[in-house]
Coordinates of C-alpha atoms in Angstrom, one line a residue:
M284 CA 0.0 0.0 0.0
K285 CA 1.4 3.4 -1.0
T286 CA 2.0 5.7 1.9
L287 CA 0.8 9.3 1.5
S288 CA 2.3 11.9 3.7
Y289 CA 0.8 15.4 4.4
G290 CA 3.5 17.0 2.3
R291 CA 6.7 16.4 0.4
Q292 CA 9.1 18.0 -2.1
Y293 CA 9.0 17.5 -5.9
I294 CA 12.5 17.3 -7.4
D295 CA 13.1 16.7 -11.2
E296 CA 16.2 16.2 -13.3
E297 CA 16.4 19.9 -14.1
D298 CA 16.7 20.6 -10.3
I299 CA 19.4 17.9 -9.9
N300 CA 21.4 19.2 -12.9
A301 CA 21.3 22.7 -11.5
V302 CA 22.8 21.5 -8.2
V303 CA 25.4 19.3 -10.0
E304 CA 26.5 22.3 -12.1
I305 CA 27.3 24.2 -8.9
L306 CA 29.2 21.2 -7.4
R307 CA 31.4 21.2 -10.5
G308 CA 32.0 24.9 -10.4
D309 CA 34.1 27.3 -8.4
W310 CA 31.5 28.6 -6.0
L311 CA 29.8 26.6 -3.3
S312 CA 29.0 29.5 -1.1
Q313 CA 28.9 33.3 -1.3
G314 CA 28.9 33.1 -5.1
P315 CA 26.8 34.4 -8.0
S316 CA 23.9 31.8 -7.6
V317 CA 22.7 33.5 -4.4
E318 CA 22.3 36.9 -6.0
A319 CA 20.7 35.3 -9.1
F320 CA 18.1 33.5 -6.9
E321 CA 17.4 36.7 -4.9
N322 CA 16.9 38.7 -8.1
A323 CA 14.6 36.2 -9.7
F324 CA 12.6 35.9 -6.4
A325 CA 12.3 39.7 -6.1
A326 CA 11.1 39.9 -9.7
Y327 CA 8.5 37.1 -9.1
V328 CA 7.1 38.8 -6.0
G329 CA 7.4 42.3 -7.4
T330 CA 9.7 43.9 -4.8
R331 CA 12.9 45.9 -5.0
H332 CA 14.7 43.5 -2.8
A333 CA 14.8 39.8 -1.8
V334 CA 17.5 38.7 0.8
A335 CA 18.2 35.0 1.1
F336 CA 18.6 33.3 4.5
S337 CA 19.7 29.9 5.7
N338 CA 16.1 28.9 6.7
G339 CA 12.7 30.4 7.4
T340 CA 13.4 31.0 11.1
A341 CA 16.5 32.9 10.3
A342 CA 14.5 35.0 7.8
L343 CA 12.0 35.9 10.5
H344 CA 14.8 36.7 12.9
G345 CA 16.4 39.0 10.3
A346 CA 13.0 40.6 9.4
Y347 CA 12.4 41.5 13.1
F348 CA 15.9 42.8 13.4
A349 CA 15.5 44.9 10.3
A350 CA 12.2 46.3 11.7
G351 CA 14.1 47.5 14.8
A352 CA 12.7 45.0 17.3
S353 CA 14.9 44.9 20.4
R354 CA 14.8 44.4 24.2
G355 CA 11.6 45.8 25.7
D356 CA 9.7 45.9 22.4
E357 CA 6.6 43.8 21.7
V358 CA 5.8 41.7 18.6
I359 CA 2.1 40.9 18.1
T360 CA 1.4 37.6 16.3
S361 CA -0.9 34.6 16.1
P362 CA -0.7 31.7 18.5
L363 CA -1.8 29.4 15.6
T364 CA 1.6 29.1 14.0
F365 CA 4.9 27.2 14.3
A366 CA 6.8 28.3 17.4
A367 CA 9.5 30.1 15.2
T368 CA 7.2 33.0 14.6
A369 CA 7.2 33.9 18.3
N370 CA 10.7 32.5 19.1
A371 CA 12.3 34.8 16.5
A372 CA 10.9 37.8 18.5
L373 CA 12.6 36.5 21.6
Y374 CA 15.9 36.2 19.8
T375 CA 15.9 40.0 19.4
G376 CA 15.0 40.5 23.0
A377 CA 11.5 41.5 22.2
V378 CA 8.4 40.0 23.8
P379 CA 5.8 38.1 21.8
V380 CA 2.2 39.2 22.4
F381 CA -0.5 36.9 21.0
A382 CA -3.9 37.9 19.6
D383 CA -6.4 35.3 18.6
I384 CA -7.3 34.2 15.1
D385 CA -10.4 35.0 13.0
P386 CA -12.1 31.6 12.9
A387 CA -13.2 32.3 9.3
T388 CA -9.7 32.4 8.0
A389 CA -7.5 30.9 10.7
C390 CA -5.3 34.0 10.3
L391 CA -4.6 36.7 12.9
D392 CA -7.7 38.8 13.6
P393 CA -7.1 42.5 12.8
E394 CA -9.7 43.6 15.4
K395 CA -8.2 41.5 18.1
T396 CA -4.7 42.7 17.2
A397 CA -5.8 46.3 17.5
E398 CA -6.8 45.6 21.1
K399 CA -3.3 44.5 21.9
I400 CA -1.5 47.6 20.8
T401 CA 0.6 49.3 23.5
P402 CA 3.3 52.0 23.4
G403 CA 5.8 49.1 23.2
T404 CA 4.4 47.6 20.0
K405 CA 7.2 47.5 17.5
V406 CA 6.1 44.8 15.0
I407 CA 2.8 43.2 13.9
A408 CA 3.5 39.8 12.5
P409 CA 0.4 38.2 10.8
V410 CA 0.7 34.6 9.6
S411 CA -0.8 33.7 6.3
F412 CA -1.8 30.3 7.6
A413 CA -1.8 27.3 5.3
G414 CA -1.4 29.6 2.3
Y415 CA -4.5 31.8 2.9
P416 CA -3.4 35.4 2.4
A417 CA -3.8 37.4 5.7
D418 CA -5.4 40.8 5.5
I419 CA -2.2 42.8 5.3
P420 CA -3.9 46.2 4.3
A421 CA -5.8 46.0 7.6
F422 CA -2.7 45.4 9.6
L423 CA -0.8 48.2 7.8
E424 CA -3.5 50.6 8.8
I425 CA -3.2 49.5 12.4
A426 CA 0.6 49.7 12.2
R427 CA 0.6 53.2 10.7
S428 CA -1.5 54.4 13.6
C429 CA 1.0 53.4 16.2
G430 CA 4.4 53.5 14.4
A431 CA 4.8 49.7 14.1
V432 CA 6.2 47.7 11.3
V433 CA 4.3 44.9 9.6
V434 CA 6.3 41.7 9.1
E435 CA 4.2 39.1 7.3
D436 CA 5.1 35.4 8.1
A437 CA 4.4 34.1 4.6
C438 CA 6.3 30.8 5.2
H439 CA 3.1 29.0 4.1
A440 CA 2.0 31.5 1.4
L441 CA 4.5 31.6 -1.5
G442 CA 2.6 32.0 -4.7
A443 CA -0.5 33.4 -3.0
C444 CA -2.2 36.7 -4.0
R445 CA -4.4 39.4 -2.7
G446 CA -6.4 41.1 -5.4
G447 CA -3.8 40.2 -8.0
V448 CA -0.9 41.4 -5.9
R449 CA 1.5 38.6 -4.9
V450 CA 2.1 37.9 -1.2
G451 CA 5.5 39.4 -0.4
K452 CA 4.8 42.8 -1.9
E453 CA 2.4 44.6 0.5
A454 CA 3.9 44.1 4.0
D455 CA 6.9 46.2 5.1
L456 CA 8.9 42.9 5.2
T457 CA 7.8 39.4 4.3
A458 CA 9.4 36.2 5.4
F459 CA 9.3 32.9 3.4
S460 CA 10.5 29.4 4.0
F461 CA 11.9 26.8 1.5
H462 CA 11.6 23.7 3.8
P463 CA 11.0 20.5 1.7
V464 CA 7.2 20.5 2.4
K465 CA 6.8 24.1 1.2
H466 CA 5.8 25.3 -2.3
I467 CA 9.4 25.2 -3.5
T468 CA 12.5 23.9 -1.6
T469 CA 16.2 24.7 -1.3
G470 CA 16.6 21.8 1.2
E471 CA 16.6 24.4 4.0
G472 CA 16.3 28.1 3.2
G473 CA 14.4 31.3 3.6
M474 CA 13.9 34.7 2.0
V475 CA 12.8 38.2 3.1
T476 CA 11.3 40.6 0.6
T477 CA 11.0 44.3 1.0
D478 CA 10.8 47.5 -1.0
S479 CA 12.9 49.4 1.5
D480 CA 16.6 50.0 0.7
E481 CA 17.3 50.5 4.4
Y482 CA 15.6 47.3 5.5
A483 CA 17.5 45.4 2.8
R484 CA 20.8 46.8 3.9
R485 CA 20.1 45.7 7.5
L486 CA 19.0 42.3 6.4
R487 CA 22.2 41.7 4.5
L488 CA 24.3 43.0 7.3
F489 CA 22.5 40.8 9.9
R490 CA 22.8 37.5 7.9
S491 CA 26.6 37.8 7.6
H492 CA 27.9 38.4 11.1
G493 CA 27.0 42.1 11.1
I494 CA 30.1 42.6 8.8
T495 CA 30.2 44.8 5.8
K496 CA 32.7 45.2 2.9
D497 CA 30.9 48.4 1.7
R498 CA 33.3 51.3 2.0
D499 CA 30.5 53.8 1.7
T500 CA 28.8 52.7 4.9
M501 CA 32.0 52.1 7.0
K502 CA 32.5 54.2 10.2
D503 CA 36.3 53.6 10.4
E504 CA 39.0 54.2 7.9
P505 CA 40.1 51.0 6.0
D506 CA 43.7 50.0 6.5
G507 CA 43.9 47.9 3.4
P508 CA 41.8 46.3 0.6
W509 CA 41.1 43.3 2.9
F510 CA 39.4 45.5 5.4
T511 CA 35.9 44.6 6.7
E512 CA 33.9 46.2 9.5
M513 CA 31.5 44.6 12.0
Q514 CA 28.8 47.2 12.6
V515 CA 26.2 45.1 14.5
L516 CA 26.0 41.8 16.2
G517 CA 24.8 39.6 13.4
Y518 CA 24.7 35.9 12.6
N519 CA 25.9 33.4 10.0
Y520 CA 22.5 33.0 8.3
R521 CA 23.8 32.9 4.7
L522 CA 22.3 30.6 2.0
S523 CA 24.8 28.7 -0.1
D524 CA 25.1 28.6 -3.9
I525 CA 24.1 24.9 -3.7
H526 CA 20.8 25.7 -2.0
S527 CA 20.3 28.8 -4.3
A528 CA 20.8 26.8 -7.5
L529 CA 18.1 24.4 -6.4
G530 CA 15.8 27.3 -5.4
L531 CA 16.3 29.1 -8.7
S532 CA 15.4 25.9 -10.6
Q533 CA 12.4 25.3 -8.4
L534 CA 11.2 28.9 -8.7
K535 CA 10.7 28.3 -12.5
K536 CA 8.1 25.7 -11.7
L537 CA 6.3 27.6 -8.8
D538 CA 3.2 28.7 -10.8
Q539 CA 2.6 25.1 -12.0
F540 CA 3.1 23.9 -8.4
V541 CA 0.5 26.3 -7.1
R542 CA -2.0 25.6 -9.9
R543 CA -1.8 21.9 -9.0
R544 CA -2.3 22.6 -5.3
K545 CA -5.4 24.6 -6.1
S546 CA -6.8 21.8 -8.3
I547 CA -6.2 19.3 -5.5
A548 CA -7.9 21.6 -3.0
A549 CA -10.9 22.0 -5.3
L550 CA -11.2 18.2 -5.7
Y551 CA -11.0 17.7 -2.0
D552 CA -13.7 20.4 -1.5
S553 CA -16.0 18.6 -3.9
L554 CA -15.3 15.1 -2.4
F555 CA -16.1 16.3 1.1
E556 CA -19.3 18.2 0.1
G557 CA -22.2 17.1 2.1
V558 CA -20.2 15.5 5.0
S559 CA -21.6 17.6 7.9
S560 CA -19.0 16.4 10.4
L561 CA -16.1 17.9 8.3
L562 CA -15.2 21.6 7.9
V563 CA -13.0 22.3 4.8
P564 CA -10.5 25.1 4.7
P565 CA -11.6 28.7 4.0
R566 CA -11.6 29.5 0.3
H567 CA -9.8 32.5 -1.2
E568 CA -9.1 33.1 -4.9
G569 CA -5.5 33.9 -4.0
H570 CA -5.0 30.9 -1.7
S571 CA -1.8 28.9 -2.5
Y572 CA -2.6 25.8 -0.3
H573 CA 0.6 24.9 1.5
L574 CA -1.7 22.8 3.7
Y575 CA -5.2 21.5 3.4
P576 CA -6.3 21.8 7.1
L577 CA -9.4 19.7 7.5
R578 CA -11.4 20.0 10.7
F579 CA -13.0 17.0 12.3
P580 CA -15.2 16.6 15.4
A581 CA -12.8 17.4 18.3
G582 CA -13.7 14.3 20.2
R583 CA -12.8 12.0 17.3
R584 CA -9.6 13.7 16.0
L585 CA -7.1 11.4 17.6
E586 CA -9.1 8.3 16.7
I587 CA -9.3 9.3 13.0
F588 CA -5.7 10.5 12.9
E589 CA -4.4 7.1 14.1
E590 CA -6.8 5.1 11.9
L591 CA -5.7 7.0 8.8
R592 CA -2.1 6.1 9.6
T593 CA -3.0 2.4 9.6
R594 CA -4.4 3.0 6.1
G595 CA -1.2 4.6 4.8
I596 CA -2.3 8.2 5.1
R597 CA 0.1 10.2 7.3
G598 CA -1.5 13.5 8.2
M599 CA -0.1 16.1 10.6
V600 CA -1.6 18.6 13.0
H601 CA -0.9 22.3 12.6
Y602 CA -0.3 23.5 15.2
P603 CA -0.2 23.2 18.9
P604 CA -0.9 26.8 19.8
V605 CA 2.3 28.5 20.8
H606 CA 1.0 29.9 24.1
L607 CA 0.3 26.3 25.3
H608 CA 3.9 25.1 24.7
H609 CA 5.5 24.3 28.1
F610 CA 8.1 27.1 27.6
Y611 CA 5.6 29.8 27.0
R612 CA 3.3 28.7 29.9
Q613 CA 6.3 28.7 32.2
E614 CA 7.9 32.0 31.0
F615 CA 4.8 34.1 30.3
G616 CA 2.0 32.5 32.3
W617 CA -0.2 31.7 29.3
K618 CA -2.9 29.1 29.9
R619 CA -5.6 27.1 28.2
G620 CA -8.6 29.3 27.4
D621 CA -6.5 32.4 26.7
F622 CA -7.1 32.2 22.9
P623 CA -10.2 30.1 22.4
C624 CA -10.5 30.4 18.6
S625 CA -6.9 29.1 18.1
E626 CA -7.4 26.3 20.6
E627 CA -10.7 25.2 19.1
F628 CA -9.1 25.1 15.6
Y629 CA -6.2 23.0 17.0
A630 CA -8.5 20.6 18.7
R631 CA -10.2 19.7 15.4
E632 CA -7.5 20.0 12.7
I633 CA -5.6 17.4 10.7
S634 CA -3.6 18.5 7.6
I635 CA -4.2 15.8 5.0
P636 CA -2.0 15.1 2.0
M637 CA -1.4 18.2 -0.1
Y638 CA 1.6 18.3 -2.5
Y639 CA 2.4 18.6 -6.2
G640 CA 3.1 14.9 -6.7
L641 CA -0.4 13.7 -5.6
S642 CA -2.5 12.2 -8.4
D643 CA -6.3 12.6 -8.6
D644 CA -6.6 9.0 -7.6
D645 CA -4.5 9.6 -4.5
V646 CA -6.8 12.5 -3.6
R647 CA -9.9 10.3 -4.1
R648 CA -8.3 7.6 -2.0
V649 CA -7.6 10.0 0.9
A650 CA -11.1 11.5 0.7
G651 CA -12.7 8.1 0.5
E652 CA -10.9 6.9 3.6
I653 CA -11.9 10.0 5.5
R654 CA -15.5 9.8 4.4
S655 CA -15.7 6.2 5.5
L656 CA -14.5 7.3 9.0
S657 CA -16.7 10.4 9.2
E658 CA -20.1 9.4 7.8

């Protein structure tokens, strides 16, 4: 019996050849493939800048740093996300502040976010959960009223659109991930897009130890052509040419990947129609469907999850709400009941198989097994 996971990469010969070409060349890291990938990514999204990072978490950390988050600041985000969205705020010394989701979208609720604004709010970080594009214009309006910066966590949402504008263009800074289960992969990798020259400068400085070779921005007089200057405490968050070559090859196929994900979602939607115990994901014309988060009756979620595994269908749950992780309960005093919409979503959700390589027969098999357990 063929096992179907909730997500996986799609690699073809073009991708393999792109990586082999790098391995046979002169540059494995800090070479021209990184800039080529960044330029192609910026052109795809429609921004002035795209800055590559070693993974999505590093991209979020860099985006928060570029936005100016530091000790004593607050970063408002969703509890329905991978822990990295909040953890990256802690890395800067800032404090994560949670606001609940809108149950209709599973994304951060703008009205609930506005209620959490304080003089310490530095960043608002909505998450475009599962590929559903969060309402960035609403968050920008809130941010402009209080002097905050909007950092969109779009690690799920590459290829998504709002009103014909690609995700990555509207927020002040947008972070993406290229983990193998995402729309495209570099193995591990991330990217931050922005139209701001200053944010881009800070991102590039931050990802490379805080060190610059740019004579025009140096504070001290160079003592030779080898001179470099560390200006801030940065990190080694660079992406290699090997990863970038794979990413550049994958990016060429992104639109077809997204089209296929949308067709899989539409087929699932039709196959689950009329099953009253199931709640399909919210629809949006610009949805890019990193996940297909299906909601079951809360009392049966574990039973169904385990039975599906025996039938070769390996789902996943996204996510345990961040505020309920042991660390966050111990450090910040969060408790069950603080964010009921996020908790209710978590109690019912299973992400079922959603990736480019699924056939229509695979989709029908998954839906058939779920229907047999749900009706």
